[in-house]
């Protein structure tokens, strides 16, 4: 299996390292800067640089960058993705990218799925990536068709090297509402507390 990873920060780098635990997987990657991609290649996190031509060889493409970067990548490479592969984003919000991804997939003949690996650290960047980041972690899936059992089984098979503990399926709207209360609100509150002049 060949996996393409767009974005090689904490999440993308950890995905690359996790997939590398399976010797049958070839990992291709690209990053916003050539230096990051070159370092990932030199360090053995990826097996090669992901180019538009090589996208056709990927059974799975994971978009692990900022939402606007992932959307731009989708638009730029909609005709380059394998028609039999799966393209999945790994961002923290789903509504905008799923709306765009589902529409582009239908127009250009590939399969797009929203995804959110529920794991991370307080640090960002490739140097903090680790192969075990997703071990036993939850993975949220936002499929184009909620009850496509065959697609969901295929996604679980493709992601098996990452070691996710459980999968849940939801809509983009329900996901974003849940994350707003459980994650983003907590960040806002903690940020406000730290910046408060009365904080001890």
XYZ file of N, CA and C in Angstrom:
600
model
N 0.848 -1.196 0.000
C 0.000 0.000 0.000
C 0.878 1.238 0.000
N 0.480 2.239 -0.756
C 1.178 3.524 -0.778
C 0.282 4.587 -0.163
N 0.837 5.309 0.818
C 0.110 6.362 1.519
C 0.801 7.691 1.251
N 0.017 8.699 0.895
C 0.545 10.044 0.705
C 0.113 10.938 1.858
N 1.040 11.721 2.389
C 0.730 12.611 3.503
C 1.112 14.033 3.128
N 0.125 14.915 3.180
C 0.326 16.330 2.858
C 0.398 17.094 4.168
N 1.570 17.616 4.489
C 1.793 18.285 5.766
C 2.554 17.361 6.694
N 3.722 17.802 7.148
C 4.576 16.941 7.968
C 4.914 17.608 9.294
N 3.866 18.121 9.948
C 4.035 18.661 11.295
C 3.836 17.555 12.315
N 3.296 17.915 13.473
C 3.078 16.930 14.531
C 2.189 15.786 14.056
N 1.026 16.127 13.474
C 0.077 15.094 13.058
C 0.574 14.340 11.829
N 0.947 15.066 10.788
C 1.413 14.408 9.564
C 2.676 13.601 9.786
N 3.606 14.145 10.570
C 4.838 13.414 10.863
C 4.571 12.157 11.667
N 3.658 12.258 12.640
C 3.309 11.089 13.453
C 2.605 10.030 12.611
N 1.747 10.469 11.682
C 1.095 9.522 10.773
C 2.137 8.795 9.929
N 3.092 9.543 9.405
C 4.141 8.932 8.588
C 4.917 7.889 9.387
N 5.288 8.239 10.612
C 6.048 7.316 11.446
C 5.215 6.094 11.832
N 3.924 6.319 12.091
C 3.039 5.209 12.457
C 2.887 4.231 11.299
N 2.675 4.736 10.097
C 2.537 3.862 8.934
C 3.830 3.103 8.653
N 4.961 3.721 8.992
C 6.243 3.072 8.736
C 6.468 1.840 9.608
N 5.654 1.671 10.632
C 5.779 0.459 11.448
C 5.345 -0.778 10.670
N 4.594 -0.574 9.604
C 4.170 -1.668 8.727
C 5.087 -1.669 7.504
N 5.897 -2.686 7.378
C 6.895 -2.733 6.304
C 6.268 -2.832 4.912
N 4.993 -3.166 4.846
C 4.343 -3.286 3.543
C 3.834 -1.946 3.019
N 3.969 -0.880 3.831
C 3.465 0.442 3.456
C 4.599 1.332 2.960
N 4.384 1.955 1.811
C 5.292 2.986 1.302
C 4.687 4.339 1.634
N 5.458 5.200 2.296
C 4.962 6.505 2.737
C 5.616 7.613 1.915
N 4.786 8.398 1.247
C 5.248 9.574 0.500
C 4.728 10.809 1.204
N 5.515 11.869 1.256
C 5.076 13.058 1.972
C 5.548 14.343 1.331
N 4.834 15.423 1.631
C 5.247 16.759 1.210
C 4.861 17.738 2.309
N 5.533 18.870 2.324
C 5.315 19.860 3.372
C 5.319 21.253 2.762
N 4.960 22.238 3.582
C 4.937 23.624 3.095
C 6.336 24.091 2.714
N 7.350 23.560 3.374
C 8.727 23.931 3.038
C 9.502 22.703 2.578
N 10.369 22.892 1.612
C 11.193 21.788 1.119
C 12.095 21.262 2.219
N 12.549 22.148 3.109
C 13.467 21.735 4.176
C 12.830 20.693 5.080
N 11.541 20.888 5.414
C 10.845 19.924 6.270
C 10.707 18.581 5.575
N 10.302 18.598 4.316
C 10.154 17.349 3.560
C 11.499 16.652 3.400
N 12.544 17.417 3.121
C 13.878 16.832 2.954
C 14.367 16.203 4.259
N 14.082 16.875 5.386
C 14.480 16.320 6.682
C 13.728 15.017 6.965
N 12.415 15.013 6.681
C 11.612 13.815 6.901
C 12.134 12.647 6.056
N 12.580 12.941 4.845
C 13.132 11.915 3.961
C 14.469 11.413 4.495
N 15.318 12.346 4.906
C 16.637 12.003 5.434
C 16.529 11.181 6.720
N 15.547 11.533 7.558
C 15.365 10.846 8.839
C 14.662 9.494 8.684
N 14.149 9.230 7.496
C 13.483 7.954 7.255
C 12.029 7.928 7.654
N 11.432 9.109 7.896
C 10.014 9.155 8.239
C 9.153 8.892 7.003
N 9.649 9.292 5.842
C 8.956 9.046 4.584
C 9.917 8.346 3.622
N 9.340 7.680 2.616
C 10.162 6.950 1.653
C 10.443 7.762 0.399
N 9.687 8.835 0.209
C 9.876 9.664 -0.972
C 9.007 10.899 -0.887
N 9.251 11.836 -1.792
C 8.483 13.082 -1.835
C 7.195 12.854 -2.625
N 6.092 13.325 -2.072
C 4.793 13.212 -2.734
C 4.671 14.297 -3.792
N 4.576 13.898 -5.041
C 4.404 14.823 -6.163
C 3.019 14.604 -6.763
N 2.519 15.550 -7.567
C 1.217 15.361 -8.205
C 1.120 14.061 -9.004
N 2.190 13.681 -9.681
C 2.179 12.452 -10.476
C 2.030 11.233 -9.564
N 2.681 11.259 -8.409
C 2.647 10.105 -7.498
C 1.331 9.991 -6.735
N 0.506 11.032 -6.761
C -0.798 10.949 -6.102
C -1.633 9.803 -6.661
N -1.455 9.516 -7.940
C -2.234 8.449 -8.587
C -1.886 7.066 -8.050
N -0.711 6.957 -7.416
C -0.283 5.663 -6.873
C -0.777 5.446 -5.444
N -1.365 6.474 -4.847
C -1.722 6.410 -3.428
C -3.115 5.829 -3.210
N -3.170 4.773 -2.423
C -4.455 4.205 -2.034
C -5.137 5.089 -0.992
N -4.305 5.823 -0.245
C -4.808 6.741 0.776
C -3.967 8.004 0.759
N -4.640 9.168 0.712
C -3.960 10.468 0.830
C -4.520 11.159 2.063
N -3.637 11.538 2.982
C -4.041 12.202 4.218
C -3.612 13.657 4.178
N -4.562 14.564 4.352
C -4.289 15.999 4.365
C -4.128 16.430 5.813
N -2.899 16.735 6.215
C -2.603 17.001 7.624
C -1.947 18.373 7.801
N -2.572 19.361 7.204
C -2.051 20.723 7.304
C -3.174 21.646 7.755
N -2.936 22.953 7.694
C -3.969 23.919 8.074
C -5.162 23.793 7.125
N -6.388 24.063 7.615
C -7.581 23.880 6.773
C -7.507 24.575 5.421
N -7.062 25.830 5.413
C -7.006 26.553 4.142
C -5.983 25.927 3.192
N -4.886 25.398 3.757
C -3.877 24.733 2.935
C -4.433 23.450 2.330
N -5.189 22.706 3.133
C -5.802 21.455 2.647
C -6.821 21.738 1.553
N -7.610 22.785 1.723
C -8.605 23.153 0.714
C -7.917 23.565 -0.575
N -6.861 24.358 -0.475
C -6.101 24.759 -1.664
C -5.510 23.536 -2.367
N -5.024 22.582 -1.578
C -4.427 21.372 -2.157
C -5.487 20.554 -2.892
N -6.660 20.430 -2.281
C -7.761 19.720 -2.939
C -8.090 20.346 -4.289
N -8.200 21.653 -4.294
C -8.560 22.358 -5.527
C -7.473 22.225 -6.592
N -6.231 22.264 -6.159
C -5.116 22.216 -7.112
C -4.907 20.821 -7.694
N -5.287 19.783 -6.942
C -4.939 18.416 -7.362
C -6.143 17.498 -7.520
N -7.322 18.071 -7.685
C -8.547 17.265 -7.795
C -8.486 16.250 -8.924
N -7.770 16.564 -9.992
C -7.673 15.636 -11.125
C -6.489 14.684 -11.004
N -5.693 14.840 -9.960
C -4.503 14.006 -9.796
C -4.724 12.804 -8.874
N -5.767 12.857 -8.031
C -6.001 11.770 -7.085
C -6.433 10.492 -7.804
N -6.076 9.351 -7.215
C -6.517 8.064 -7.739
C -8.039 7.966 -7.676
N -8.634 7.454 -8.713
C -10.089 7.290 -8.744
C -10.545 6.147 -7.847
N -9.628 5.284 -7.455
C -9.978 4.159 -6.592
C -9.474 4.353 -5.161
N -8.752 5.457 -4.913
C -8.210 5.714 -3.585
C -9.144 6.563 -2.733
N -8.673 6.859 -1.531
C -9.430 7.690 -0.588
C -8.579 8.889 -0.190
N -9.189 10.056 -0.197
C -8.550 11.285 0.281
C -9.239 11.668 1.589
N -8.453 11.873 2.638
C -9.022 12.174 3.952
C -8.275 13.341 4.588
N -9.023 14.309 5.111
C -8.361 15.381 5.855
C -8.290 14.973 7.323
N -7.380 15.602 8.052
C -7.152 15.240 9.458
C -7.232 16.468 10.364
N -8.042 17.430 9.985
C -8.144 18.670 10.744
C -9.146 18.618 11.868
N -9.159 19.687 12.676
C -10.004 19.743 13.863
C -11.409 20.250 13.617
N -11.670 20.826 12.446
C -13.028 21.243 12.087
C -13.384 20.591 10.753
N -14.663 20.308 10.560
C -15.044 19.484 9.426
C -15.987 20.137 8.414
N -16.839 21.066 8.824
C -17.927 21.538 7.965
C -17.430 22.105 6.638
N -16.528 23.069 6.686
C -16.103 23.731 5.451
C -15.371 22.769 4.530
N -14.396 22.039 5.064
C -13.599 21.177 4.183
C -14.418 19.993 3.676
N -15.367 19.492 4.472
C -16.207 18.396 3.991
C -17.162 18.865 2.895
N -17.730 20.043 3.059
C -18.598 20.589 2.010
C -17.842 20.689 0.691
N -16.635 21.218 0.763
C -15.819 21.390 -0.443
C -15.314 20.045 -0.945
N -14.820 19.213 -0.029
C -14.262 17.917 -0.412
C -15.277 16.990 -1.040
N -16.475 16.905 -0.456
C -17.516 16.034 -1.018
C -17.918 16.503 -2.419
N -18.046 17.827 -2.583
C -18.436 18.369 -3.889
C -17.359 18.120 -4.937
N -16.100 18.327 -4.566
C -15.009 18.133 -5.523
C -14.835 16.656 -5.862
N -15.022 15.799 -4.863
C -14.896 14.361 -5.106
C -15.956 13.892 -6.103
N -17.168 14.389 -5.941
C -18.249 14.021 -6.858
C -17.966 14.518 -8.272
N -17.425 15.726 -8.361
C -17.149 16.318 -9.670
C -15.978 15.649 -10.375
N -14.958 15.267 -9.609
C -13.713 14.772 -10.220
C -13.518 13.260 -10.088
N -14.446 12.579 -9.412
C -14.413 11.126 -9.424
C -13.492 10.448 -8.435
N -13.206 11.082 -7.298
C -12.453 10.403 -6.248
C -13.312 10.349 -4.985
N -12.827 9.699 -3.949
C -13.575 9.570 -2.703
C -12.936 10.441 -1.628
N -13.725 11.345 -1.054
C -13.242 12.198 0.033
C -13.963 11.828 1.326
N -13.209 11.787 2.412
C -13.747 11.486 3.730
C -13.144 12.456 4.739
N -13.974 12.977 5.630
C -13.457 13.805 6.706
C -12.933 12.920 7.829
N -11.859 13.345 8.466
C -11.303 12.572 9.568
C -10.719 13.479 10.630
N -10.749 13.032 11.872
C -10.154 13.803 12.972
C -9.531 12.841 13.978
N -8.203 12.643 13.882
C -7.536 11.824 14.890
C -7.502 12.579 16.217
N -8.092 12.003 17.248
C -8.223 12.689 18.530
C -6.987 12.441 19.396
N -5.882 13.034 18.967
C -4.617 12.888 19.685
C -3.753 14.095 19.371
N -2.818 14.373 20.235
C -1.916 15.497 20.017
C -1.129 15.799 21.278
N -0.366 16.874 21.225
C 0.389 17.343 22.382
C 0.284 18.857 22.412
N 0.892 19.464 23.417
C 0.908 20.924 23.483
C 1.939 21.520 22.538
N 2.720 20.659 21.886
C 3.763 21.119 20.974
C 3.340 20.883 19.535
N 3.952 21.598 18.619
C 3.675 21.406 17.202
C 4.992 21.264 16.454
N 4.913 20.702 15.259
C 6.107 20.564 14.437
C 6.599 19.131 14.352
N 7.343 18.862 13.294
C 7.832 17.523 13.011
C 8.727 16.975 14.116
N 9.471 17.838 14.776
C 10.414 17.330 15.782
C 9.707 16.708 16.990
N 8.407 16.984 17.151
C 7.656 16.398 18.257
C 6.811 15.192 17.823
N 6.895 14.831 16.546
C 6.129 13.697 16.038
C 6.630 12.395 16.645
N 5.714 11.443 16.825
C 6.109 10.120 17.330
C 5.185 9.053 16.773
N 5.732 7.884 16.572
C 4.996 6.794 15.937
C 3.827 6.306 16.770
N 3.896 6.501 18.083
C 2.862 5.961 18.981
C 1.768 6.977 19.329
N 1.768 8.138 18.682
C 0.826 9.202 19.053
C -0.628 8.740 18.987
N -0.961 7.881 18.025
C -2.355 7.493 17.813
C -2.717 6.136 18.423
N -1.769 5.498 19.075
C -2.049 4.192 19.668
C -3.193 4.295 20.676
N -4.263 3.527 20.426
C -5.460 3.457 21.271
C -6.251 4.773 21.312
N -5.914 5.730 20.435
C -6.636 7.008 20.388
C -7.920 6.866 19.573
N -8.940 7.701 19.849
C -10.160 7.681 19.037
C -9.919 8.340 17.672
N -10.652 7.884 16.692
C -10.613 8.478 15.362
C -12.047 8.758 14.928
N -12.333 10.008 14.582
C -13.668 10.398 14.136
C -13.696 10.430 12.609
N -14.693 9.802 12.032
C -14.841 9.743 10.577
C -16.120 10.463 10.167
N -16.006 11.306 9.128
C -17.168 11.978 8.540
C -17.242 11.533 7.077
N -18.022 10.495 6.802
C -18.099 9.970 5.439
C -19.133 10.723 4.601
N -19.038 10.610 3.280
C -20.030 11.262 2.419
C -21.409 10.614 2.543
N -21.421 9.306 2.819
C -22.665 8.561 3.035
C -22.553 7.883 4.386
N -23.462 8.212 5.279
C -23.343 7.814 6.680
C -23.353 6.306 6.892
N -24.095 5.566 6.072
C -24.271 4.140 6.316
C -23.573 3.250 5.283
N -22.484 3.758 4.691
C -21.713 2.959 3.731
C -20.747 2.059 4.508
N -21.220 0.886 4.884
C -20.456 -0.037 5.723
C -19.168 -0.482 5.030
N -19.237 -0.695 3.737
C -18.060 -1.138 2.984
C -16.963 -0.082 3.018
N -17.337 1.192 2.832
C -16.358 2.277 2.873
C -15.734 2.391 4.264
N -16.550 2.308 5.303
C -16.046 2.424 6.667
C -15.092 1.283 7.001
N -15.402 0.094 6.550
C -14.515 -1.053 6.783
C -13.187 -0.853 6.063
N -13.251 -0.291 4.863
C -12.027 -0.029 4.101
C -11.170 1.026 4.790
N -11.789 2.074 5.309
C -11.050 3.117 6.018
C -10.337 2.529 7.238
N -11.031 1.706 7.999
C -10.430 1.083 9.181
C -9.249 0.197 8.797
N -9.373 -0.501 7.677
C -8.272 -1.342 7.210
C -7.073 -0.490 6.806
N -7.325 0.585 6.091
C -6.237 1.452 5.633
C -5.508 2.109 6.804
N -6.241 2.460 7.843
C -5.654 3.167 8.984
C -5.117 2.226 10.064
N -5.216 0.936 9.857
C -4.820 -0.033 10.884
C -3.393 0.167 11.395
N -2.403 0.476 10.542
C -1.038 0.652 11.057
C -0.892 1.777 12.081
N -1.853 2.711 12.109
C -1.758 3.845 13.031
C -2.109 3.464 14.466
N -2.822 2.362 14.646
C -3.113 1.874 15.985
C -4.281 2.526 16.697
N -5.193 3.150 15.966
C -6.336 3.798 16.612
C -7.124 2.792 17.455
N -7.610 3.263 18.610
C -8.323 2.381 19.523
C -9.767 2.163 19.138
N -10.421 3.207 18.648
C -11.819 3.058 18.240
C -12.168 4.122 17.205
N -13.195 3.827 16.435
C -13.666 4.733 15.395
C -15.101 5.134 15.699
N -15.419 6.386 15.444
C -16.804 6.836 15.541
C -17.158 7.566 14.259
N -18.426 7.497 13.895
C -18.908 8.090 12.648
C -19.935 9.159 12.982
N -19.792 10.326 12.358
C -20.710 11.420 12.640
C -20.833 12.315 11.412
N -21.620 13.369 11.538
C -21.718 14.369 10.476
C -20.749 15.512 10.774
N -20.469 16.327 9.775
C -19.571 17.466 9.967
C -20.153 18.448 10.982
N -21.463 18.676 10.906
C -22.111 19.628 11.814
C -22.035 19.143 13.263
N -22.345 17.862 13.474
C -22.317 17.310 14.830
C -20.897 17.295 15.379
N -19.940 16.980 14.525
C -18.538 16.984 14.957
C -18.110 18.362 15.427
N -18.388 19.389 14.617
C -17.923 20.735 14.951
C -18.612 21.270 16.205
N -19.869 20.923 16.394
C -20.574 21.347 17.595
C -19.956 20.704 18.837
N -19.643 19.421 18.727
C -19.038 18.708 19.849
C -17.656 19.267 20.175
N -16.832 19.492 19.145
C -15.473 19.978 19.356
C -15.474 21.397 19.915
N -16.451 22.212 19.493
C -16.534 23.588 19.992
C -16.676 23.614 21.511
N -17.414 22.656 22.063
C -17.642 22.629 23.510
C -16.552 21.867 24.258
N -16.071 20.780 23.678
C -15.130 19.932 24.414
C -13.678 20.350 24.250
N -13.366 21.069 23.180
C -11.962 21.399 22.916
C -11.743 22.898 22.775
N -12.426 23.505 21.801
C -12.148 24.914 21.520
C -12.570 25.823 22.669
N -13.715 25.545 23.300
C -14.153 26.354 24.428
C -13.147 26.254 25.573
N -12.612 25.054 25.793
C -11.622 24.868 26.859
C -10.373 25.701 26.598
N -9.956 25.790 25.335
C -8.788 26.611 24.994
C -9.065 28.089 25.249
N -10.249 28.545 24.880
C -10.611 29.949 25.086
C -10.608 30.291 26.573
N -11.215 29.415 27.375
C -11.295 29.662 28.815
C -9.910 29.667 29.446
N -9.084 28.681 29.105
C -7.745 28.612 29.703
C -6.892 29.796 29.263
N -7.041 30.215 28.008
C -6.299 31.370 27.506
C -6.717 32.632 28.249
N -8.016 32.792 28.456
C -8.519 33.966 29.173
C -8.019 33.976 30.617
N -7.965 32.805 31.222
C -7.508 32.717 32.611
C -6.043 33.125 32.724
N -5.210 32.598 31.819
C -3.764 32.884 31.861
C -3.504 34.377 31.645
N -4.290 35.005 30.772
C -4.073 36.411 30.448
C -4.760 37.373 31.428
N -5.533 36.816 32.336
C -6.237 37.666 33.303
C -5.250 38.262 34.312
N -5.344 39.567 34.566
C -4.436 40.195 35.542
C -4.678 39.701 36.964
N -5.810 39.053 37.199
C -6.102 38.548 38.560
C -5.695 37.088 38.731
N -5.180 36.457 37.624
C -4.761 35.059 37.730
C -3.536 34.967 38.616
N -3.569 34.028 39.542
C -2.490 33.889 40.503
C -1.248 33.298 39.897
